[in-house]
Amino acid sequence: MDIYSPLNHLQSPIWIFDFDHKQIIWANDKALPLWESPSHEELLSRDLSKDMSAAVEATLEEYRETFKQNKTIKTWWHLDPRKVGKNLLCNFSGITLPDGRIAMLVEVVGDESSLRCELAFSDCANLALLFDEHGDLVSANNVFTKNYGNDLHNLASFVGDSDIARQWIDNAIINQDLKHSRLCWTGQSHIWFNIEAKWLADKSQLLLQIVNITKEKENLQRERYNAEHDFLTGLMNRRGISSALKASHHFSLPYNLLFLDLDSFKLVNDTYGHAVGDKLLRAVAIRLLDTVKCRGLVARFGGDEFIIQIEERNTPNLELLTREIITALNRPFYIKNIGEISIGCSIGTAQYPKDADTFETLITQADMAMHCAKKHGRNCSYHFQPHLAETLYRKNALRHHLSQALEIKDFQLYYQPIIDLSTMMLKGFEALIRWYDDSLGHVSPAEFIPLAEETGQIVPIGSWVLRKACEQLAEWNQKYDTKLIMSINLSRAQLKLSLVEELVLIIEEYNIDPSQIALEITESAMLQEFSEAKPCLDAIAALGFELYLDDFGTGYSSLSQLQNLPISTVKLDQSFVQNEQDSGKAIVEATKAICNKLNLKVVAEGIETKQQLDYIQSCNFNYCQGYYFNKPLSVQDLENGILSSLLKHSDFIESETN
């Protein structure tokens, strides 16, 4: 066997097995310890057929057929030399002998001690069962009997069904090769196996080569459970309830879907921290399960939102059930080391299949109904009404068209003049976004801006507005040789430190003095998450930008916070300016007095009449804007004579509007 001597230099144990004589006909030095052999002569003299089961013999014959197709095999193989059991990961390939026959070249990749990462498969592979044409067990290889005993007698017991056993044999005879994954009986226990079945026509026998996949199945089941259940509460999560309800749609049984949102949960988180919030959510889950009992399913949808599915046959009176749930959650929750915490809930409901026939639509409908419950005072329930669908469809259409408009920048900026009341001259403009869609027509900012904030599209839209308004300001600076103020609205989502970098790049690109830019932030946006917004606002003010507080009086002001913000100007909301009653005037005058104390300038919004203008002037407001002067106009309309006139004098204002 000198022709194989080059293989002796390889570091892996290697040998050549003669299929016909069931002997090793060559082996390298590394193979001797593995075979518990003192010499090559002793190893080559062994007759391996003595302890070879029919199942192993059939498996080796299948290997020989595989090698004839120039294919190789990598699998775990069990050896038992001198009764010393060894699990080896081997590469099997065909090798042509000098007489033209095909033998098997075996290279050991590693054993169970050196390949711990693959050890899980070492007792799962190289299992073989051989059955006759009647399904009786002819042979099981040593690995099978060692792991699972010798109590298995026939194929029907193995697969658990005599008809399936007969079907396997018949199909194998016709199709030759079959593959199955099945929970099988080994004679001692049920095990999941991957099974490759082959009919040996010359012997009229069925050979099964099987792999234990029980651990894999258990892992998959565990992963699926984890994927479909909420780690915090143990309830089903969004994916789990979705899968369960989609499956139930096949039975077409009517059910009600409840979308529940906790009232005041954010206050608990903010006051006591998220750890206490998590404890409260677990307590809520327990109380919901106790209330619903076996009548339906309970899931945590996310955050402080829960989904409950109730079949109509279990709860004919839905209103009574929602009252039960609300009453249950209204009872105080006792949290260790904290004491009693009280919350409430708002519930929206929708019915399958009356309101919708898909889970996704039902969820959306119940969610909309829940928001209606919140608008109706919270701590109550509201059932989805058909007219809400119009709002839903409108919102979906807006979301789709808004994405398209954002992609192609299908927006326009209009500009409303801001007047300096001390000179009645033009101070500058407020840039206001407008959107006309071919399908939807003119879409009000009051409709699409909240949607953009909800979807996160407000940030790229806000960036576009910033850049476009500054570009227009730069053009007017050059064209009219003036230094107007451009007032631009910001969203709360834009108040990040990255905005500062963006502003620096814009003013450098368009060569604009930062003092020409007034950034307007609403009162609620300015004060929401105050500690996060303040560093951004301070950095913006430090660069020389003006900061305006918009819609003053409509939010929830904290004067202590206002005096710590780097704002220069307050814009009083038009609802107060246009209120001619004594209460409205009191707010106007009080606002001016507060701003005087804080050294803030004031802009009156919504001036529509001469009387309103006179009153605002008598209160010594600094600036104003409104339809009395001009509505927001396009660049073209402004430049068609109006802008030049505004820059020269204000006499035309009354004549234009009268």
XYZ file of C-alpha atoms in Angstrom:
658
model
C 0.000 0.000 0.000
C 2.937 2.297 -0.674
C 0.797 4.342 -3.064
C -1.063 5.739 -0.040
C 2.056 6.635 1.939
C 1.701 10.407 1.193
C -1.477 10.337 3.304
C 0.612 9.282 6.277
C 1.926 12.840 6.601
C -1.534 14.201 7.371
C -2.160 15.024 11.030
C -5.676 13.524 11.134
C -6.392 9.825 11.693
C -7.058 8.311 8.238
C -7.876 4.844 7.005
C -9.245 3.077 3.926
C -12.155 0.666 4.317
C -12.825 -2.148 1.839
C -16.596 -2.448 1.382
C -16.458 -5.979 -0.010
C -14.174 -7.556 2.588
C -15.318 -5.419 5.531
C -11.716 -4.663 6.447
C -9.387 -1.748 6.846
C -6.750 -2.139 4.129
C -4.594 0.889 5.017
C -4.287 3.315 7.930
C -1.880 6.029 8.954
C -0.066 6.086 12.284
C -2.591 8.499 13.826
C -5.379 5.962 13.338
C -3.821 3.232 15.511
C -4.584 4.755 18.969
C -8.086 5.583 17.822
C -8.680 1.903 16.920
C -6.979 0.738 20.127
C -4.506 -1.139 17.941
C -0.804 -1.849 18.710
C 0.236 -2.084 15.039
C -0.802 -1.701 11.433
C -0.634 -5.453 10.967
C -3.071 -6.096 13.807
C -5.522 -3.445 12.607
C -5.510 -4.653 8.999
C -6.125 -8.224 10.135
C -9.395 -7.417 11.903
C -12.646 -8.717 10.433
C -15.052 -5.861 11.036
C -18.040 -7.793 9.725
C -18.330 -9.808 12.952
C -19.955 -7.006 14.983
C -21.564 -5.169 12.056
C -25.344 -4.963 12.166
C -27.448 -5.280 9.052
C -28.486 -1.646 9.490
C -24.857 -0.489 9.414
C -24.118 -2.766 6.461
C -27.046 -1.253 4.555
C -25.860 2.253 5.476
C -22.371 1.525 4.151
C -23.842 0.257 0.908
C -25.672 3.558 0.566
C -22.380 5.357 1.160
C -20.769 3.321 -1.641
C -23.555 4.426 -4.042
C -23.023 8.022 -2.946
C -19.276 7.804 -3.694
C -20.003 6.488 -7.195
C -21.648 9.893 -7.816
C -18.442 11.650 -6.679
C -20.168 12.948 -3.543
C -18.726 13.105 -0.037
C -20.339 12.695 3.383
C -19.600 14.454 6.660
C -21.263 12.990 9.723
C -20.726 11.702 13.231
C -19.800 8.025 13.405
C -19.704 5.737 16.415
C -16.853 3.236 16.801
C -16.539 0.631 19.520
C -13.016 -0.847 19.186
C -12.261 -3.300 21.984
C -15.528 -2.164 23.654
C -14.273 1.436 23.971
C -17.046 3.688 22.627
C -15.977 6.717 20.615
C -17.974 9.398 18.806
C -16.055 10.784 15.834
C -16.835 13.509 13.329
C -15.659 12.077 9.986
C -15.331 12.981 6.337
C -16.202 9.991 4.131
C -15.224 9.916 0.460
C -14.668 7.349 -2.263
C -11.208 6.189 -3.356
C -10.447 3.932 -6.313
C -8.350 0.838 -5.539
C -5.704 -0.507 -7.973
C -8.161 -3.240 -9.078
C -10.773 -0.599 -9.996
C -13.115 -1.137 -7.043
C -14.343 1.784 -4.908
C -13.314 1.835 -1.271
C -14.065 4.356 1.458
C -11.482 6.900 2.611
C -12.219 8.019 6.180
C -10.667 11.149 7.678
C -11.427 11.926 11.316
C -12.058 15.644 11.754
C -12.269 15.411 15.544
C -13.774 13.579 18.483
C -16.280 14.637 21.122
C -13.593 16.025 23.430
C -12.090 18.322 20.800
C -15.343 19.416 19.134
C -17.540 20.515 22.005
C -19.396 22.991 19.787
C -20.665 20.134 17.605
C -21.070 17.599 20.398
C -24.809 18.161 20.454
C -24.978 16.255 17.187
C -22.661 13.400 18.197
C -25.448 11.322 19.758
C -27.999 12.384 17.166
C -26.455 11.204 13.894
C -25.412 7.817 12.497
C -28.639 6.194 13.710
C -29.990 3.504 11.399
C -32.996 1.183 11.352
C -33.697 -1.564 8.820
C -37.212 -2.944 8.279
C -38.455 -5.728 6.011
C -41.264 -5.351 3.468
C -43.855 -6.095 6.188
C -42.507 -3.364 8.458
C -40.842 -5.681 10.993
C -37.499 -4.535 12.396
C -34.589 -6.427 10.863
C -31.766 -4.521 12.515
C -30.864 -1.418 14.500
C -27.298 -0.211 14.599
C -25.342 -0.121 17.847
C -25.723 3.639 18.300
C -29.517 3.333 18.235
C -29.666 0.448 20.691
C -27.105 2.104 22.973
C -29.182 5.318 23.142
C -32.722 3.965 22.959
C -32.568 0.259 23.847
C -33.799 -2.747 21.840
C -37.523 -2.617 22.631
C -38.549 -1.423 19.142
C -39.984 -4.223 16.982
C -41.696 -2.755 13.938
C -42.220 0.365 11.832
C -45.845 0.786 12.940
C -44.712 1.216 16.556
C -41.954 3.588 15.469
C -44.265 5.969 13.574
C -47.261 5.293 15.832
C -49.644 4.300 13.048
C -49.860 1.093 11.010
C -51.446 2.861 8.026
C -48.629 5.437 7.922
C -46.056 2.631 8.198
C -47.588 0.846 5.221
C -47.766 4.116 3.310
C -44.057 4.811 3.960
C -43.061 1.402 2.572
C -45.312 1.734 -0.496
C -44.080 5.270 -1.215
C -40.453 4.267 -0.749
C -40.886 1.387 -3.221
C -42.251 3.828 -5.810
C -40.191 6.946 -5.072
C -37.025 5.287 -3.708
C -35.984 8.199 -1.427
C -38.263 9.910 1.107
C -37.692 12.487 3.862
C -39.806 13.021 6.975
C -39.731 14.895 10.293
C -41.795 13.139 12.916
C -42.260 12.439 16.600
C -41.495 8.713 16.852
C -41.605 5.971 19.520
C -38.222 4.326 20.149
C -39.618 1.588 22.367
C -38.826 3.639 25.459
C -39.704 7.262 24.708
C -41.005 9.646 22.083
C -38.239 11.433 20.162
C -38.333 13.928 17.294
C -36.351 12.601 14.327
C -35.376 13.791 10.881
C -35.731 10.652 8.772
C -34.363 9.706 5.366
C -36.050 6.561 4.066
C -34.702 4.482 1.181
C -36.014 1.256 -0.315
C -33.335 -1.386 -0.921
C -34.868 -3.171 -3.852
C -32.356 -6.016 -3.979
C -33.143 -6.983 -0.386
C -36.776 -5.759 -0.220
C -35.935 -3.748 2.857
C -36.551 -0.202 4.071
C -33.504 1.615 5.441
C -34.109 4.580 7.744
C -31.206 6.896 8.503
C -32.352 9.104 11.346
C -31.169 12.147 13.312
C -32.464 13.119 16.740
C -33.785 16.697 16.461
C -35.608 16.847 19.819
C -33.309 19.566 21.208
C -33.742 21.562 18.037
C -37.530 21.198 18.279
C -37.507 22.202 21.945
C -35.342 25.221 21.140
C -37.680 26.219 18.332
C -40.701 25.858 20.607
C -38.943 27.880 23.299
C -37.944 30.544 20.787
C -41.484 30.655 19.428
C -42.905 30.987 22.948
C -40.476 33.798 23.748
C -41.231 35.486 20.422
C -44.982 35.395 21.093
C -45.034 36.271 24.801
C -44.215 39.380 26.770
C -41.204 38.870 29.018
C -42.440 41.329 31.671
C -46.014 40.118 32.222
C -46.019 36.612 30.747
C -49.016 37.549 28.596
C -49.057 37.050 24.858
C -47.448 39.928 23.021
C -48.578 41.652 19.827
C -47.216 38.869 17.635
C -48.751 36.153 19.796
C -52.271 37.593 19.881
C -52.042 38.356 16.166
C -51.164 34.727 15.358
C -53.882 33.375 17.651
C -56.611 35.608 16.250
C -55.626 35.105 12.622
C -55.875 31.361 13.200
C -59.303 31.764 14.846
C -60.642 33.556 11.768
C -60.829 30.170 10.032
C -63.680 29.246 12.400
C -65.523 32.542 11.723
C -66.770 32.816 15.301
C -67.780 36.417 16.110
C -65.706 38.109 18.797
C -65.078 41.530 20.301
C -61.619 43.058 20.409
C -60.849 45.441 23.265
C -57.968 47.899 23.016
C -57.123 49.074 26.537
C -54.780 51.933 27.436
C -53.913 52.811 31.027
C -54.703 56.346 32.141
C -51.998 58.217 34.092
C -49.406 55.449 33.662
C -46.796 57.935 32.391
C -47.216 59.885 35.614
C -46.397 56.735 37.610
C -43.244 56.137 35.542
C -42.159 59.769 35.856
C -42.851 59.888 39.600
C -41.575 56.515 40.814
C -39.371 55.258 37.981
C -39.660 52.474 35.418
C -39.036 49.675 37.930
C -42.239 50.612 39.771
C -43.987 51.040 36.435
C -43.001 47.473 35.515
C -44.397 46.164 38.811
C -47.630 48.006 38.134
C -47.885 46.507 34.627
C -47.453 43.004 36.065
C -50.169 43.718 38.629
C -52.481 45.037 35.888
C -51.872 41.870 33.839
C -52.804 39.658 36.803
C -55.965 41.657 37.476
C -57.001 41.552 33.802
C -56.529 37.770 33.685
C -58.547 37.432 36.891
C -61.362 39.570 35.441
C -61.501 38.000 31.979
C -60.884 34.446 33.286
C -61.644 31.802 30.658
C -63.853 34.055 28.565
C -61.092 35.214 26.202
C -57.466 36.069 25.566
C -55.409 38.823 27.188
C -52.229 40.238 25.630
C -49.868 43.116 26.260
C -49.756 45.069 23.017
C -46.858 47.268 24.065
C -46.080 49.955 26.634
C -49.209 50.391 28.751
C -51.558 49.052 26.070
C -53.380 45.724 26.345
C -55.525 43.697 23.945
C -58.433 41.524 25.068
C -60.319 39.153 22.772
C -63.738 37.951 23.909
C -65.941 35.603 21.882
C -69.520 36.854 21.725
C -70.896 33.524 22.940
C -68.895 33.968 26.174
C -69.937 37.574 26.816
C -73.233 38.643 25.242
C -73.138 41.989 27.111
C -69.942 43.771 26.054
C -70.745 46.977 27.922
C -71.083 45.028 31.165
C -67.661 43.437 30.614
C -65.931 46.756 29.935
C -67.450 48.143 33.141
C -66.100 45.105 35.006
C -62.625 45.739 33.650
C -62.708 49.481 34.372
C -63.980 48.818 37.918
C -61.245 46.228 38.484
C -58.482 48.575 37.360
C -59.922 51.484 39.337
C -59.210 49.621 42.578
C -55.885 50.827 44.034
C -52.797 48.715 43.386
C -50.480 48.095 46.313
C -46.795 48.264 45.328
C -44.235 47.183 47.919
C -42.171 50.045 49.383
C -44.421 52.556 47.566
C -47.933 51.982 48.860
C -51.187 52.335 46.969
C -51.247 53.613 43.378
C -54.456 54.484 41.557
C -54.855 54.485 37.791
C -57.690 54.118 35.330
C -58.107 52.916 31.772
C -59.744 53.849 28.496
C -61.132 51.073 26.285
C -61.949 50.992 22.588
C -63.866 48.071 21.121
C -64.462 46.654 17.644
C -66.286 43.530 16.511
C -65.264 40.708 14.171
C -66.551 40.306 11.501
C -69.148 43.084 11.719
C -66.678 45.985 11.846
C -63.748 44.356 10.044
C -62.616 40.905 8.910
C -58.865 41.298 9.450
C -56.939 41.527 12.710
C -54.917 44.549 11.575
C -58.027 46.568 10.720
C -59.766 45.558 13.950
C -56.765 46.727 15.951
C -56.768 50.063 14.162
C -60.505 50.482 14.681
C -60.352 49.564 18.377
C -57.374 51.898 18.802
C -59.335 54.758 17.234
C -62.297 53.977 19.493
C -59.957 54.006 22.519
C -58.759 57.497 21.618
C -62.407 58.550 21.400
C -62.893 57.143 24.910
C -60.009 59.329 26.109
C -61.599 62.367 24.447
C -64.881 61.521 26.205
C -63.240 61.907 29.615
C -61.151 58.732 30.044
C -61.974 55.816 32.336
C -64.706 54.716 29.963
C -65.237 52.612 26.839
C -66.227 53.535 23.313
C -67.247 51.233 20.464
C -65.975 51.821 16.956
C -68.441 53.725 14.785
C -68.523 53.594 10.968
C -67.903 57.327 10.638
C -64.508 56.797 12.300
C -63.530 54.711 9.265
C -63.572 57.838 7.140
C -61.026 59.374 9.503
C -58.979 56.177 9.300
C -59.010 56.067 5.499
C -58.219 59.772 5.295
C -55.302 59.311 7.677
C -53.934 56.364 5.683
C -54.279 58.291 2.428
C -52.545 61.297 3.978
C -49.706 59.136 5.302
C -49.149 57.612 1.855
C -49.308 60.913 -0.024
C -47.197 62.663 2.618
C -44.419 60.123 2.045
C -44.553 60.807 -1.666
C -44.616 64.584 -1.142
C -41.623 64.350 1.165
C -39.699 62.351 -1.400
C -40.231 64.859 -4.203
C -40.402 67.951 -1.914
C -43.935 68.689 -3.108
C -44.462 71.507 -0.593
C -44.557 75.289 -0.812
C -43.723 78.038 1.628
C -46.048 80.989 2.073
C -44.978 84.087 3.997
C -47.105 86.221 6.343
C -45.841 89.736 7.126
C -44.924 90.662 10.706
C -45.318 94.412 11.408
C -43.245 96.537 13.773
C -45.917 98.474 15.704
C -43.545 101.281 16.655
C -42.969 102.235 12.999
C -45.766 100.349 11.235
C -43.040 99.046 8.933
C -42.318 95.501 7.874
C -40.213 93.617 10.406
C -40.143 90.319 8.534
C -42.162 87.237 7.674
C -43.321 84.015 9.230
C -42.648 81.082 6.881
C -45.680 78.788 6.734
C -45.714 75.441 4.922
C -48.468 74.673 2.430
C -49.245 71.412 0.651
C -51.367 70.902 -2.427
C -51.868 67.312 -3.574
C -53.396 66.443 -6.934
C -55.633 63.796 -5.342
C -56.342 65.328 -1.945
C -56.397 68.993 -2.918
C -55.202 71.593 -0.396
C -54.284 69.828 2.856
C -54.300 71.994 5.964
C -51.113 72.079 8.062
C -53.381 71.465 11.051
C -54.097 68.066 9.501
C -50.769 66.920 8.079
C -48.315 68.384 10.630
C -49.650 66.259 13.555
C -49.507 63.212 11.262
C -45.923 64.035 10.306
C -45.028 64.337 13.992
C -46.657 60.975 14.669
C -44.753 59.220 11.859
C -41.418 60.971 12.449
C -41.606 62.683 9.038
C -41.686 66.064 10.734
C -37.882 66.099 11.081
C -37.078 65.930 7.327
C -40.014 68.265 6.612
C -38.703 70.713 9.217
C -35.221 70.554 7.680
C -36.672 71.327 4.255
C -38.589 74.322 5.663
C -35.458 75.653 7.364
C -33.350 75.435 4.247
C -36.054 76.770 1.892
C -36.918 79.738 4.119
C -33.245 80.669 4.554
C -32.659 80.365 0.822
C -35.561 82.752 0.201
C -34.311 85.172 2.862
C -30.865 85.249 1.253
C -32.448 86.006 -2.098
C -34.489 88.891 -0.639
C -31.443 90.225 1.201
C -29.662 90.567 -2.117
C -32.636 91.650 -4.192
C -33.984 94.376 -1.866
C -30.811 95.241 0.068
C -32.562 94.796 3.409
C -32.249 92.784 6.602
C -35.646 91.201 7.206
C -36.391 88.734 9.997
C -37.484 85.244 8.876
C -39.580 83.463 11.492
C -39.547 79.658 11.125
C -41.513 77.098 13.143
C -39.697 74.182 14.772
C -41.115 70.883 15.993
C -40.199 69.401 19.374
C -38.621 66.464 17.509
C -36.090 68.832 15.921
C -34.746 70.113 19.246
C -31.582 67.985 19.207
C -27.997 69.185 19.262
C -27.709 68.027 15.635
C -30.039 70.946 14.792
C -27.289 73.366 15.874
C -24.875 71.860 13.333
C -27.565 72.018 10.660
C -28.234 75.704 11.361
C -24.521 76.581 11.192
C -24.209 74.899 7.798
C -27.303 76.706 6.453
C -26.276 80.229 7.492
C -22.771 79.647 6.121
C -24.157 78.366 2.829
C -26.545 81.307 2.360
C -24.400 83.941 4.096
C -27.133 84.943 6.544
C -26.712 86.756 9.835
C -28.131 84.437 12.572
C -29.955 87.427 14.087
C -32.180 87.440 10.964
C -33.564 84.007 11.880
C -36.280 83.668 14.514
C -37.027 80.061 15.433
C -40.530 79.565 16.794
C -41.219 76.796 19.296
C -44.648 76.198 20.769
C -45.115 76.539 24.481
C -45.832 72.812 24.979
C -42.820 71.790 22.859
C -40.502 74.195 24.686
C -41.486 72.943 28.122
C -41.898 69.238 27.311
C -38.814 67.317 28.456
C -37.381 70.685 29.441
C -33.996 69.325 30.574
C -33.393 67.733 27.165
C -34.532 70.719 25.079
C -32.691 73.415 27.036
C -29.091 72.539 25.961
C -30.161 72.721 22.319
C -31.967 76.039 22.811
C -29.021 77.512 24.724
C -26.633 76.522 21.920
C -28.918 78.055 19.290
C -29.241 81.314 21.214
C -25.467 81.428 21.738
C -25.015 81.470 17.970
C -27.146 84.636 17.741
C -30.469 83.150 16.572
C -33.706 84.609 17.924
C -36.014 82.243 19.804
C -39.754 82.899 19.870
C -42.280 81.230 22.148
C -45.308 80.537 19.934
C -49.017 80.216 20.879
C -48.374 81.627 24.362
C -51.213 80.953 26.769
C -52.472 77.754 25.147
C -50.015 75.356 26.817
C -49.042 74.625 30.394
C -46.581 77.330 31.285
C -44.140 77.293 34.120
C -42.941 80.868 34.568
C -39.887 79.616 36.466
C -38.918 77.632 33.377
C -39.786 80.449 30.993
C -37.377 82.815 32.697
C -34.617 80.240 32.319
C -35.162 79.789 28.590
C -33.135 81.884 26.117
C -36.230 83.274 24.386
C -36.390 86.864 23.233
C -40.000 87.148 22.096
C -43.425 85.771 23.003
C -46.232 85.353 20.459
C -49.656 85.707 22.077
C -52.169 83.269 20.592
C -54.874 84.775 18.383
C -57.666 83.321 20.555
C -56.842 85.951 23.215
C -56.263 88.778 20.761
C -59.642 88.229 19.131
C -61.519 87.870 22.410
C -63.082 91.273 22.982
C -64.589 90.383 26.359
C -63.065 91.720 29.549
C -61.565 88.285 30.376
C -59.736 88.221 27.030
C -58.415 91.733 27.483
C -57.239 90.882 30.989
C -55.102 88.041 29.602
C -53.672 90.298 26.877
C -52.693 92.980 29.390
C -51.349 90.436 31.902
C -49.210 88.826 29.195
C -47.687 92.174 28.303
C -46.995 92.916 31.974
C -45.297 89.511 32.491
C -43.180 89.950 29.371
C -42.117 93.427 30.468
C -40.897 91.978 33.751
C -39.000 89.228 31.891
C -37.614 91.676 29.287
C -39.401 89.815 26.491
C -40.893 91.366 23.376
C -44.454 90.444 22.368
C -46.067 89.640 19.012
C -49.853 89.682 18.776
C -51.165 87.050 16.367
C -54.449 87.106 14.488
C -55.063 90.851 14.070
C -58.106 91.051 11.809
C -59.758 94.429 12.563
C -58.773 98.052 13.086
C -60.241 97.878 16.586
C -57.977 94.939 17.492
C -54.958 96.788 16.091
C -55.761 99.935 18.075
C -56.185 97.963 21.286
C -52.903 96.055 20.798
C -51.096 99.342 20.115
C -52.591 100.819 23.283
C -51.111 97.887 25.207
C -47.683 98.746 23.771
C -47.146 95.431 21.974
C -43.976 95.312 19.909
C -45.127 93.463 16.796
C -48.225 91.981 15.239
C -49.425 89.919 12.302
C -52.782 88.905 10.923
C -55.209 89.108 8.034
C -55.733 92.811 8.680
C -52.331 93.301 7.107
C -52.069 90.305 4.832
C -52.764 86.611 4.738
C -49.807 84.278 4.060
C -48.740 84.811 0.440
C -46.611 82.986 -2.076
C -43.274 84.451 -3.161
C -44.787 85.394 -6.518
C -47.680 87.286 -4.917
C -45.342 89.066 -2.517
C -42.966 90.143 -5.240
C -45.736 91.435 -7.511
C -45.426 94.921 -6.000
C -46.489 94.142 -2.438
C -43.072 93.406 -0.989
C -41.578 96.631 -2.373
C -44.461 98.609 -0.908
C -44.142 96.947 2.462
C -40.477 97.811 2.619
C -41.154 101.501 1.833
C -44.194 102.321 3.942
C -47.336 100.899 5.487
C -49.949 103.300 4.149
C -51.043 100.755 1.574
C -51.993 98.232 4.250
C -55.370 99.696 5.121
C -56.158 100.529 1.511
C -55.303 96.990 0.426
C -57.461 95.366 3.049
C -60.409 97.751 3.058
